[in-house]
Coordinates of C-alpha atoms in Angstrom, one line a residue:
M735 CA 66.0 -94.9 4.5
K736 CA 67.7 -92.8 7.0
L737 CA 68.5 -89.4 6.0
P738 CA 71.7 -87.9 6.7
P739 CA 72.3 -85.2 9.7
V740 CA 71.3 -81.9 9.4
D741 CA 74.1 -79.6 10.1
H742 CA 72.4 -76.2 11.7
R743 CA 75.7 -74.6 12.0
L744 CA 76.0 -72.1 9.1
D745 CA 78.9 -69.9 8.0
P746 CA 78.8 -66.2 8.4
A747 CA 78.0 -65.5 4.4
T748 CA 75.8 -68.1 4.1
L749 CA 73.8 -66.7 7.1
R750 CA 73.9 -63.1 5.8
K751 CA 72.9 -63.6 2.5
S752 CA 69.9 -65.4 4.0
V753 CA 68.9 -62.3 5.6
E754 CA 69.4 -59.9 3.0
A755 CA 67.0 -62.3 1.1
G756 CA 64.5 -61.9 3.6
K757 CA 64.3 -57.9 4.1
P758 CA 62.5 -57.5 0.8
R759 CA 59.7 -60.0 1.4
R760 CA 59.3 -58.5 5.0
R761 CA 59.3 -54.7 3.7
R762 CA 56.7 -55.6 1.1
A763 CA 54.8 -57.2 3.7
R764 CA 54.8 -54.0 5.9
W765 CA 54.4 -51.5 2.8
L766 CA 51.0 -53.6 2.5
A767 CA 49.8 -53.8 5.5
R768 CA 49.9 -50.2 6.1
A769 CA 48.9 -50.0 2.7
I770 CA 45.8 -51.8 4.0
I771 CA 45.3 -49.8 7.1
V772 CA 45.5 -46.5 5.0
L773 CA 42.6 -47.8 3.0
V774 CA 40.2 -48.6 5.9
W775 CA 40.9 -45.5 7.9
G776 CA 40.9 -43.5 4.5
G777 CA 37.8 -45.2 3.5
L778 CA 36.2 -44.5 6.9
A779 CA 37.3 -40.9 6.8
L780 CA 35.9 -40.1 3.3
G781 CA 32.4 -42.1 4.5
L782 CA 32.4 -39.8 7.3
V783 CA 32.9 -36.7 5.2
G784 CA 30.3 -37.8 2.7
L785 CA 28.1 -38.4 5.5
W786 CA 28.9 -34.8 6.6
L787 CA 28.2 -33.6 3.4
I788 CA 24.9 -35.2 2.5
Y789 CA 23.5 -36.0 6.3
D790 CA 21.4 -33.2 6.0
L791 CA 20.3 -33.0 2.4
P792 CA 16.3 -32.4 1.8
R793 CA 14.9 -34.8 -0.6
P794 CA 14.2 -33.1 -3.8
E795 CA 10.8 -34.5 -4.3
D796 CA 9.5 -32.5 -1.2
A797 CA 10.6 -29.3 -3.0
A798 CA 6.6 -27.8 -3.7
T799 CA 6.0 -27.8 0.1
L800 CA 9.2 -25.6 0.9
R801 CA 7.4 -22.5 1.6
R802 CA 6.3 -19.9 4.6
P803 CA 2.3 -19.0 4.3
S804 CA 1.9 -15.5 3.2
L805 CA 0.3 -12.2 4.9
T806 CA -1.2 -9.7 2.6
L807 CA -2.3 -6.2 4.3
E808 CA -4.7 -3.9 3.0
D809 CA -5.7 -0.4 4.0
R810 CA -9.1 0.4 5.0
A811 CA -10.0 1.0 1.6
G812 CA -8.9 -2.2 0.6
H813 CA -5.5 -1.2 -1.7
V814 CA -2.7 -3.5 -0.7
I815 CA 0.0 -1.9 1.5
A816 CA 2.2 -4.5 2.7
R817 CA 2.8 -8.5 1.9
Y818 CA 4.9 -10.7 4.1
G819 CA 6.1 -14.3 3.6
D820 CA 6.2 -16.7 0.4
I821 CA 4.5 -14.5 -1.9
V822 CA 4.1 -17.0 -5.0
G823 CA 2.1 -16.0 -7.7
A824 CA 0.7 -17.8 -10.7
T825 CA 2.6 -20.9 -12.5
V826 CA 4.3 -19.9 -15.8
H827 CA 5.4 -21.6 -18.6
L828 CA 7.9 -20.3 -20.9
A829 CA 5.1 -20.1 -23.5
D830 CA 3.1 -18.2 -21.2
L831 CA 5.5 -15.0 -20.9
P832 CA 7.3 -12.8 -23.3
P833 CA 10.8 -14.2 -25.0
Y834 CA 12.3 -11.2 -23.4
L835 CA 12.2 -12.0 -20.2
P836 CA 13.5 -15.8 -20.1
A837 CA 16.3 -14.6 -22.1
A838 CA 16.8 -11.4 -19.7
V839 CA 17.4 -14.0 -16.9
V840 CA 19.5 -16.3 -18.9
A841 CA 21.7 -13.1 -20.4
V842 CA 22.3 -11.9 -17.0
E843 CA 22.7 -15.0 -14.7
D844 CA 23.9 -18.0 -16.8
R845 CA 24.6 -17.0 -20.5
R846 CA 26.2 -20.7 -21.1
F847 CA 23.2 -22.3 -19.6
F848 CA 22.1 -24.0 -23.1
S849 CA 25.8 -25.4 -23.5
H850 CA 27.2 -26.7 -20.3
G851 CA 26.2 -29.6 -18.2
A852 CA 25.0 -29.7 -14.6
L853 CA 27.8 -27.4 -13.7
D854 CA 30.0 -24.8 -15.6
L855 CA 33.2 -26.0 -15.0
W856 CA 34.8 -22.7 -16.7
G857 CA 32.6 -20.3 -14.5
M858 CA 33.5 -21.9 -11.1
A859 CA 37.3 -22.0 -12.1
R860 CA 36.8 -18.2 -12.8
A861 CA 34.5 -18.0 -9.4
A862 CA 37.2 -20.4 -7.5
F863 CA 40.2 -17.6 -8.8
I864 CA 38.0 -14.7 -7.5
D865 CA 37.6 -16.5 -4.0
L866 CA 41.2 -17.6 -3.4
T867 CA 42.3 -14.0 -4.1
A868 CA 39.9 -12.5 -1.7
G869 CA 40.7 -15.0 1.2
R870 CA 36.6 -15.7 1.4
I871 CA 33.9 -16.8 -0.8
V872 CA 32.9 -13.7 -2.7
Q873 CA 31.5 -14.6 -5.9
G874 CA 30.2 -18.1 -7.1
G875 CA 30.1 -19.6 -11.0
S876 CA 26.7 -20.9 -10.1
T877 CA 24.7 -22.2 -13.3
L878 CA 20.7 -22.1 -12.6
E879 CA 20.8 -25.7 -11.7
Q880 CA 22.6 -24.6 -8.8
Q881 CA 20.7 -21.2 -7.9
V882 CA 17.5 -24.0 -8.4
A883 CA 19.3 -26.0 -6.1
K884 CA 20.1 -23.4 -3.8
T885 CA 16.7 -21.3 -3.7
L886 CA 14.3 -24.8 -3.5
F887 CA 16.6 -26.7 -0.7
L888 CA 19.9 -24.8 0.6
S889 CA 20.2 -21.8 2.8
N890 CA 21.9 -18.4 1.4
R891 CA 25.3 -19.3 3.9
R892 CA 28.7 -18.9 1.4
T893 CA 30.5 -22.4 2.6
F894 CA 32.2 -24.9 0.8
R895 CA 29.8 -27.5 2.3
R896 CA 27.0 -26.0 1.3
K897 CA 28.7 -25.4 -2.6
I898 CA 29.3 -29.7 -2.6
Q899 CA 25.6 -30.0 -1.5
E900 CA 24.6 -27.5 -4.4
A901 CA 26.6 -29.2 -6.9
I902 CA 25.0 -32.7 -5.5
L903 CA 21.7 -31.8 -6.0
S904 CA 22.8 -30.1 -9.3
F905 CA 23.4 -33.1 -11.0
W906 CA 20.1 -34.9 -9.2
L907 CA 18.2 -31.8 -11.2
Y908 CA 20.3 -32.0 -14.6
D909 CA 19.5 -35.9 -14.5
H910 CA 15.3 -35.3 -14.2
F911 CA 14.7 -32.3 -15.8
S912 CA 14.8 -30.8 -19.3
R913 CA 16.8 -27.4 -19.6
T914 CA 13.2 -25.9 -20.3
E915 CA 11.8 -27.5 -17.1
I916 CA 14.9 -26.4 -14.9
L917 CA 14.6 -22.4 -16.4
E918 CA 10.8 -22.5 -16.1
I919 CA 11.5 -24.0 -12.0
W920 CA 14.0 -21.0 -11.5
L921 CA 11.3 -18.6 -13.0
N922 CA 8.3 -19.8 -10.7
R923 CA 10.9 -20.1 -7.2
V924 CA 13.4 -17.7 -7.2
Y925 CA 13.3 -15.3 -4.4
L926 CA 13.1 -11.7 -5.7
G927 CA 12.6 -9.4 -2.7
A928 CA 9.6 -8.1 -1.0
G929 CA 8.6 -11.6 -0.1
A930 CA 7.9 -12.5 -3.8
F931 CA 9.0 -15.9 -5.0
G932 CA 9.1 -16.5 -8.6
V933 CA 8.7 -14.0 -12.0
D934 CA 4.9 -13.5 -11.4
A935 CA 4.7 -13.0 -7.9
A936 CA 7.3 -10.3 -8.6
A937 CA 5.8 -8.5 -11.6
R938 CA 2.5 -8.5 -9.0
V939 CA 4.1 -6.9 -6.1
Y940 CA 6.0 -4.5 -7.8
F941 CA 4.0 -3.9 -10.8
G942 CA 0.6 -4.8 -10.2
I943 CA 0.4 -7.0 -13.6
P944 CA 1.3 -10.7 -14.3
A945 CA 4.2 -11.6 -15.6
R946 CA 2.9 -12.4 -19.2
R947 CA 2.1 -8.7 -19.4
V948 CA 5.8 -7.1 -18.4
S949 CA 7.4 -4.8 -20.7
L950 CA 11.2 -5.2 -21.7
W951 CA 12.1 -2.7 -18.9
Q952 CA 10.3 -4.7 -16.1
A953 CA 11.5 -8.1 -17.4
A954 CA 15.6 -6.7 -17.1
M955 CA 14.6 -5.4 -13.7
I956 CA 12.9 -8.8 -12.3
A957 CA 15.8 -10.2 -13.9
G958 CA 18.2 -8.5 -12.3
L959 CA 17.2 -9.1 -8.3
P960 CA 18.4 -12.7 -7.7
R961 CA 21.9 -11.3 -7.5
A962 CA 20.7 -9.2 -4.6
P963 CA 17.3 -8.7 -3.6
A964 CA 17.7 -6.4 -0.5
R965 CA 19.9 -4.0 -2.8
F966 CA 18.4 -3.8 -5.9
N967 CA 14.6 -4.3 -4.9
P968 CA 12.7 -1.5 -6.5
R969 CA 10.5 -0.9 -3.2
A970 CA 13.6 -0.4 -0.9
D971 CA 16.2 1.5 -3.1
P972 CA 14.8 2.6 -6.5
A973 CA 17.9 4.2 -7.6
A974 CA 19.9 1.0 -7.2
A975 CA 17.2 -1.1 -9.1
I976 CA 17.3 1.3 -12.0
A977 CA 20.9 1.1 -12.3
R978 CA 20.8 -2.7 -11.7
T979 CA 17.9 -2.7 -14.8
R980 CA 20.4 -0.8 -16.9
Q981 CA 23.0 -3.0 -16.5
V982 CA 21.0 -6.0 -17.3
L983 CA 19.5 -4.3 -20.4
A984 CA 23.5 -4.3 -21.5
A985 CA 24.1 -7.7 -21.0
M986 CA 21.1 -8.4 -23.4
R987 CA 22.2 -6.3 -26.3
E988 CA 25.8 -7.4 -25.8
G989 CA 24.5 -11.1 -26.0
G990 CA 22.5 -10.1 -28.8
V991 CA 19.3 -10.5 -27.4
I992 CA 18.5 -7.1 -28.1
T993 CA 19.2 -4.4 -30.2
E994 CA 21.1 -1.0 -29.0
A995 CA 17.6 0.6 -30.3
A996 CA 15.5 -1.9 -27.8
E997 CA 17.8 -1.1 -25.2
N998 CA 17.8 2.3 -25.4
A999 CA 14.3 2.5 -26.1
A1000 CA 13.5 0.3 -22.5
V1001 CA 16.0 2.7 -20.6
A1002 CA 13.9 5.6 -21.3
A1003 CA 10.5 3.7 -20.7
I1004 CA 11.8 3.0 -17.0
A1005 CA 8.9 4.5 -14.7
L1006 CA 8.4 3.1 -11.3
P1007 CA 5.1 3.4 -9.9
P1008 CA 5.0 5.1 -6.6
L1009 CA 5.8 3.2 -3.5
P1010 CA 2.9 2.4 -1.4
G1011 CA 2.8 4.3 2.0
G1012 CA 2.5 2.8 5.3
G1013 CA 5.7 0.7 5.5
W1014 CA 6.1 1.9 9.6
F1015 CA 2.7 1.0 10.2
A1016 CA 2.4 -2.7 8.2
D1017 CA 5.4 -4.1 10.3
W1018 CA 3.9 -3.1 13.4
A1019 CA 0.6 -4.6 12.2
A1020 CA 2.4 -7.8 11.0
E1021 CA 3.9 -8.1 14.0
Q1022 CA 0.7 -8.0 16.0
A1023 CA -1.2 -10.2 13.5
E1024 CA 1.4 -12.9 13.7
P1025 CA 0.1 -14.4 16.7
G1026 CA -3.1 -15.1 15.5
L1027 CA -3.0 -16.4 12.2
P1028 CA -3.9 -19.5 11.3
P1029 CA -0.6 -21.8 10.9
G1030 CA 0.1 -22.7 7.4
E1031 CA -2.5 -20.6 5.5
D1032 CA -2.3 -17.6 3.6
M1033 CA -4.0 -14.5 5.0
T1034 CA -5.2 -10.9 3.7
L1035 CA -6.5 -9.0 6.3
R1036 CA -7.9 -5.4 6.2
T1037 CA -6.4 -2.8 8.1
S1038 CA -7.4 0.0 9.9
L1039 CA -4.6 2.7 7.9
D1040 CA -6.3 5.8 6.2
S1041 CA -3.6 5.9 3.3
R1042 CA -4.4 9.3 2.3
L1043 CA -3.1 10.6 6.5
Q1044 CA -0.5 8.3 6.0
A1045 CA 1.2 9.3 3.1
L1046 CA 0.4 13.4 4.3
A1047 CA 2.6 12.1 7.9
E1048 CA 5.2 10.9 6.3
V1049 CA 5.8 13.6 3.4
R1050 CA 5.5 16.6 6.3
L1051 CA 7.5 14.9 9.0
K1052 CA 10.1 14.4 6.4
A1053 CA 10.0 18.2 5.1
L1054 CA 9.8 19.7 8.8
L1055 CA 13.1 17.9 9.7
D1056 CA 14.8 18.6 6.5
G1057 CA 13.7 22.3 6.6
P1058 CA 13.4 23.8 10.0
G1059 CA 14.3 20.6 11.7
A1060 CA 17.5 20.4 10.4
S1061 CA 18.3 24.4 11.7
A1062 CA 16.9 23.4 15.2
G1063 CA 19.3 20.2 15.3
V1064 CA 16.8 17.8 14.8
S1065 CA 17.2 14.7 13.2
E1066 CA 14.0 12.6 13.8
G1067 CA 10.4 12.5 14.9
A1068 CA 7.7 10.6 14.9
V1069 CA 3.5 10.5 14.5
V1070 CA 0.7 8.2 15.1
A1071 CA -3.0 8.9 14.5
L1072 CA -5.7 6.8 16.0
D1073 CA -9.3 6.6 16.3
A1074 CA -10.0 8.0 19.9
A1075 CA -13.5 5.7 20.0
T1076 CA -12.0 2.5 19.1
G1077 CA -8.1 3.0 19.3
A1078 CA -8.0 2.1 15.5
V1079 CA -4.6 3.5 14.4
R1080 CA -5.1 5.6 11.1
A1081 CA -1.4 6.4 10.6
M1082 CA 2.0 5.9 11.9
V1083 CA 5.5 7.0 11.0
G1084 CA 8.3 5.7 12.7
G1085 CA 11.2 7.7 11.4
R1086 CA 12.2 10.1 8.8
A1087 CA 12.2 7.1 6.3
E1088 CA 9.4 7.4 4.2
S1089 CA 9.5 3.4 3.4
G1090 CA 9.3 2.5 6.5
G1091 CA 11.6 -0.4 8.2
G1092 CA 14.4 -0.2 10.8
F1093 CA 13.8 1.0 14.5
N1094 CA 10.1 2.5 14.4
R1095 CA 10.3 5.2 17.3
A1096 CA 6.6 5.7 17.2
V1097 CA 6.1 2.3 19.0
A1098 CA 9.9 1.0 20.1
A1099 CA 11.7 4.5 21.4
R1100 CA 11.1 5.5 25.5
R1101 CA 11.6 9.5 26.0
Q1102 CA 10.8 11.6 28.2
P1103 CA 7.1 13.2 27.3
G1104 CA 7.6 16.6 29.9
S1105 CA 4.5 18.2 30.4
A1106 CA 2.5 15.9 27.8
F1107 CA 2.3 13.6 31.0
K1108 CA 0.5 16.6 33.1
P1109 CA -3.2 16.0 31.9
F1110 CA -2.8 12.5 34.3
I1111 CA -2.0 15.0 37.5
W1112 CA -4.9 17.0 36.4
L1113 CA -7.3 14.1 35.8
A1114 CA -6.0 12.9 39.6
A1115 CA -7.3 16.3 40.9
L1116 CA -10.8 16.0 39.1
T1117 CA -11.2 12.7 40.6
R1118 CA -10.6 14.5 43.9
G1119 CA -13.3 16.7 43.3
E1120 CA -11.6 19.5 42.3
T1121 CA -12.9 21.5 38.9
P1122 CA -11.3 23.6 35.9
A1123 CA -12.0 26.8 38.1
S1124 CA -10.5 25.1 41.3
L1125 CA -7.3 27.4 42.2
V1126 CA -3.3 26.3 42.5
E1127 CA -0.4 28.5 43.0
D1128 CA 2.1 29.2 40.1
A1129 CA 4.9 30.2 42.4
P1130 CA 8.5 28.6 43.3
I1131 CA 8.0 25.6 45.6
R1132 CA 11.2 23.5 47.1
I1133 CA 11.0 19.7 47.7
G1134 CA 14.6 19.3 49.8
N1135 CA 17.1 20.4 47.8
W1136 CA 15.0 20.2 44.4
A1137 CA 13.3 23.4 43.1
P1138 CA 11.3 22.8 40.1
H1139 CA 10.6 26.1 37.7
D1140 CA 9.2 26.8 34.5
L1141 CA 11.1 27.2 31.4
E1142 CA 10.2 30.9 31.3
H1143 CA 11.2 31.5 35.3
R1144 CA 8.3 33.6 35.4
Y1145 CA 5.0 33.2 37.7
L1146 CA 1.3 33.8 37.4
G1147 CA 0.6 33.4 41.2
T1148 CA -2.8 31.9 41.9
I1149 CA -4.5 30.8 38.7
T1150 CA -7.3 28.0 37.7
L1151 CA -6.4 24.9 36.5
T1152 CA -7.2 25.5 33.2
T1153 CA -4.7 28.3 33.2
A1154 CA -2.1 26.4 35.0
L1155 CA -2.6 23.8 32.2
A1156 CA -2.8 26.3 29.4
Q1157 CA 0.4 27.6 30.6
S1158 CA 2.2 24.3 31.4
S1159 CA 3.1 25.5 34.7
N1160 CA 5.5 23.0 36.4
T1161 CA 5.0 24.6 40.3
A1162 CA 0.9 23.9 39.8
A1163 CA 2.1 20.6 38.8
V1164 CA 3.9 19.5 41.4
R1165 CA 1.2 21.1 44.4
L1166 CA -1.5 19.2 42.2
L1167 CA 0.4 15.9 42.5
L1168 CA 0.9 16.5 46.2
R1169 CA -2.6 17.4 47.0
S1170 CA -4.4 15.1 45.0
G1171 CA -2.9 11.8 47.2
G1172 CA 0.7 11.8 45.6
P1173 CA 2.7 10.1 43.0
R1174 CA 1.5 6.6 43.6
T1175 CA -2.4 7.7 43.0
V1176 CA -1.0 9.4 39.6
I1177 CA 0.8 6.1 38.9
A1178 CA -2.4 4.1 39.3
L1179 CA -4.8 6.2 37.5
A1180 CA -2.0 6.5 34.4
R1181 CA -1.8 3.0 34.5
K1182 CA -5.7 2.4 33.9
L1183 CA -5.9 5.1 31.4
G1184 CA -2.9 3.0 29.1
I1185 CA 0.7 3.8 30.5
N1186 CA 2.2 0.3 31.1
D1187 CA 6.2 1.7 31.3
P1188 CA 7.9 2.4 34.3
L1189 CA 7.1 5.7 35.9
P1190 CA 9.1 7.2 39.1
D1191 CA 7.6 7.2 42.5
D1192 CA 8.3 10.7 43.3
A1193 CA 7.6 14.0 43.1
S1194 CA 9.4 14.9 39.6
L1195 CA 6.8 12.4 37.7
A1196 CA 4.5 16.0 38.0
L1197 CA 7.2 17.2 35.3
G1198 CA 7.0 14.2 33.1
T1199 CA 10.5 12.3 33.9
A1200 CA 9.4 9.1 33.1
S1201 CA 10.2 7.5 29.5
V1202 CA 7.0 6.7 27.5
G1203 CA 6.0 5.5 24.2
L1204 CA 4.5 7.7 21.8
L1205 CA 1.6 5.2 20.5
E1206 CA 1.2 4.5 24.3
L1207 CA 1.2 8.1 25.5
T1208 CA -1.2 8.9 22.5
A1209 CA -3.9 6.2 23.3
S1210 CA -4.2 6.9 26.9
Y1211 CA -5.9 10.6 25.7
A1212 CA -8.7 8.3 24.6
P1213 CA -10.7 8.8 27.5
F1214 CA -10.8 12.5 27.2
F1215 CA -12.2 12.6 23.8
N1216 CA -14.6 9.5 23.9
G1217 CA -16.4 9.7 27.3
G1218 CA -14.0 7.9 29.7
N1219 CA -13.2 4.8 27.6
A1220 CA -9.5 3.3 27.9
V1221 CA -8.8 2.0 24.4
R1222 CA -6.1 -0.3 23.0
P1223 CA -4.3 0.7 19.7
K1224 CA -5.3 -2.1 17.2
F1225 CA -4.5 -2.6 13.6
L1226 CA -7.7 -3.9 12.4
E1227 CA -10.4 -2.3 10.3
A1228 CA -13.3 -4.6 11.6
G1229 CA -13.3 -6.4 14.9
P1230 CA -14.8 -5.3 18.2
A1231 CA -12.7 -2.6 19.7
T1232 CA -11.5 -3.3 23.2
R1233 CA -13.0 -0.2 25.4
I1234 CA -12.7 -0.3 29.5
P1235 CA -14.5 2.5 31.4
V1236 CA -11.7 4.7 33.5
I1237 CA -13.2 8.0 34.4
T1238 CA -16.6 9.3 34.2
P1239 CA -18.3 11.2 31.4
A1240 CA -18.1 14.5 33.6
E1241 CA -14.6 13.9 34.1
A1242 CA -13.7 13.6 30.4
A1243 CA -15.5 16.1 29.4
M1244 CA -14.1 18.6 32.0
M1245 CA -10.1 17.7 30.7
R1246 CA -11.8 18.3 27.2
T1247 CA -12.5 21.8 28.1
M1248 CA -8.8 22.4 29.8
L1249 CA -6.6 20.9 27.1
A1250 CA -9.3 22.9 24.4
A1251 CA -7.8 26.1 26.3
V1252 CA -4.1 24.7 25.7
V1253 CA -4.8 25.2 22.3
S1254 CA -6.9 28.3 22.4
D1255 CA -4.9 30.1 24.9
G1256 CA -1.9 28.4 25.8
T1257 CA 1.1 26.7 24.7
G1258 CA -0.5 24.9 21.9
R1259 CA -2.0 27.7 19.7
A1260 CA 0.0 26.5 16.5
A1261 CA -2.5 23.4 16.8
A1262 CA -5.4 25.8 16.4
I1263 CA -7.6 25.3 13.4
P1264 CA -10.1 28.2 12.8
G1265 CA -13.8 26.5 13.2
E1266 CA -12.7 23.5 14.5
S1267 CA -12.5 22.0 18.2
V1268 CA -9.2 21.3 18.6
A1269 CA -7.8 20.0 22.0
G1270 CA -4.4 18.8 23.0
K1271 CA -1.2 19.0 25.2
T1272 CA 2.7 20.5 24.7
G1273 CA 5.4 18.6 26.1
T1274 CA 9.3 19.6 26.3
S1275 CA 11.6 17.4 28.4
Q1276 CA 14.9 18.7 30.1
A1277 CA 17.3 20.7 27.7
Y1278 CA 15.0 20.8 25.1
R1279 CA 16.0 16.8 23.9
D1280 CA 12.0 16.3 23.5
A1281 CA 9.0 17.8 22.0
W1282 CA 5.8 16.3 21.9
F1283 CA 2.4 17.3 21.2
I1284 CA -0.9 15.0 22.0
G1285 CA -4.2 16.4 20.7
A1286 CA -7.4 15.6 19.0
V1287 CA -9.5 16.9 16.5
R1288 CA -13.2 15.3 15.7
G1289 CA -12.4 12.0 17.6
T1290 CA -9.0 11.2 16.1
L1291 CA -6.1 11.2 18.4
I1292 CA -2.7 12.4 16.8
G1293 CA 0.3 12.1 18.6
V1294 CA 3.9 13.7 17.7
W1295 CA 7.6 14.0 18.9
F1296 CA 10.7 15.4 17.3
G1297 CA 13.7 15.2 18.9
N1298 CA 17.2 13.0 18.3
D1299 CA 18.3 9.2 18.8
D1300 CA 20.8 10.0 20.7
A1301 CA 19.1 12.3 23.3
S1302 CA 21.2 15.3 22.4
P1303 CA 19.7 18.6 23.1
T1304 CA 18.1 20.4 20.0
K1305 CA 18.5 24.0 20.1
G1306 CA 14.8 25.3 21.8
V1307 CA 12.2 23.2 19.8
T1308 CA 9.5 22.9 22.2
G1309 CA 6.0 21.0 21.8
G1310 CA 4.0 24.3 21.0
S1311 CA 6.6 25.0 17.8
L1312 CA 7.3 22.0 15.4
P1313 CA 5.0 18.8 16.9
A1314 CA 2.3 21.6 17.2
R1315 CA 2.7 22.6 13.7
L1316 CA 3.1 18.7 12.1
F1317 CA -0.4 17.9 14.3
H1318 CA -1.9 21.1 12.4
D1319 CA -1.5 20.1 9.2
L1320 CA -2.6 16.7 9.9
A1321 CA -5.6 17.7 11.8
V1322 CA -6.7 19.9 8.8
I1323 CA -7.1 16.9 6.8
V1324 CA -9.0 15.5 9.3
A1325 CA -11.4 17.9 9.7
R1326 CA -11.9 18.2 6.2
E1327 CA -13.1 14.4 5.7

């Protein structure tokens, strides 16, 4: 059958209707294509965001292994002076603890703990509002689940990514553990300052008792620590710790956990134990010990610290700085004491802060020793055959444009080496330097005795213009008092001492005789103790910036420095004043032992 021919000529109206009818279909097709593209790329973007959020999430099942080994330091009598690393006490359960300890935690950290889910949405909303108002993350509405997640798996960085990771892990914890188990995990793993993880470790570190024996106020103090362990730590700031404890007790009373009478009784009972001394020494000892510690093992080390001498050094240094030091323009000081025979450090105070921490002026500071460096010049003369009775001129001297002089601008003429050292003559020191082989000879000798800091290769070396450390300088005097052996400062009570013969016993005896004259007849009279053999040397740097006394009594070396951190001048403080006085106070204790 033959079909009729098709007329391809359409009138304009028909063609327009056809075009208009096809537009919606094409728009729907384009919209669908775009939607598919958006969904594909959006899904990919969400996947990438999700991967970014969780790619470094730790495995929750590995939580038990996430800890650093601990280092416990004891003084020479066996008393604990410091702990470092992760100190984890005995694992505790709610049934082991007085009920007010977990109640204090819930009252101050997560009051709705037993009623909300993995997240406290109301708390998070409140925290989000505060964060948005402040323009940064300043507060978190963290549940105990979130705190456990952060403690076990995450860092303390306050970022939105970390908060999302925290929420993910919180749901995992909520799904795998009961309320009681989560609270117990928190009690056993939360960081509570001073290296203590868990309430049992905190109770032992701060109060010397297990967590099951803490009182109400002690429980409140422990519960108040997680908010800011460094700030509310009773060892770091007792006043802040007590104020925080009062806040926790008030929260417990407001939550109906305790009565007002119980709150008042607990506040009245607060009595922190005295802080253990030796923070400066402990920090130094821990740094020295770290390279030799077995990896992954907890360690307890018996150190050489004499806690009685340490406590006196801390108290007397602060008293002198607060009293005569303040009026004399002195703001800081440092003290070290060590055994001249072995180098074992008995006491170390790196500044006026009794608790230690921060910049340790006994170890890290480098200041000009002034005349406290002169014994090396005199020793160089002895090695060249001179004796304490040899003569030297205390008279004006000029080397080029340099004309050294004494603080008093007086000259004694021809005097013995003993008198020159006792009176700390600068001109005699320069003459001895030049006639004993020059600066390089003295530098080589100082190196043998233990001075490692850079020393000037010129005649100013005789006046102590180098910059040295207190511990290093004090230890370098050891050969004068142990028969001629150099020692290296050490922090352990046991173990072999490093003793290296550097001068002869005869040279050591002559040096000891001249240093004794400094105390009996010279600039160090304030260090003298009736009936005791005391020897040492004063030192005062230019413009009275630094004042030193390095000396010994009964085989114990004691070094003292006073000055200002900014190297500003003091008001005429010399080595024979405050440093010699502090040496005397400590030497009396040593002599009585």
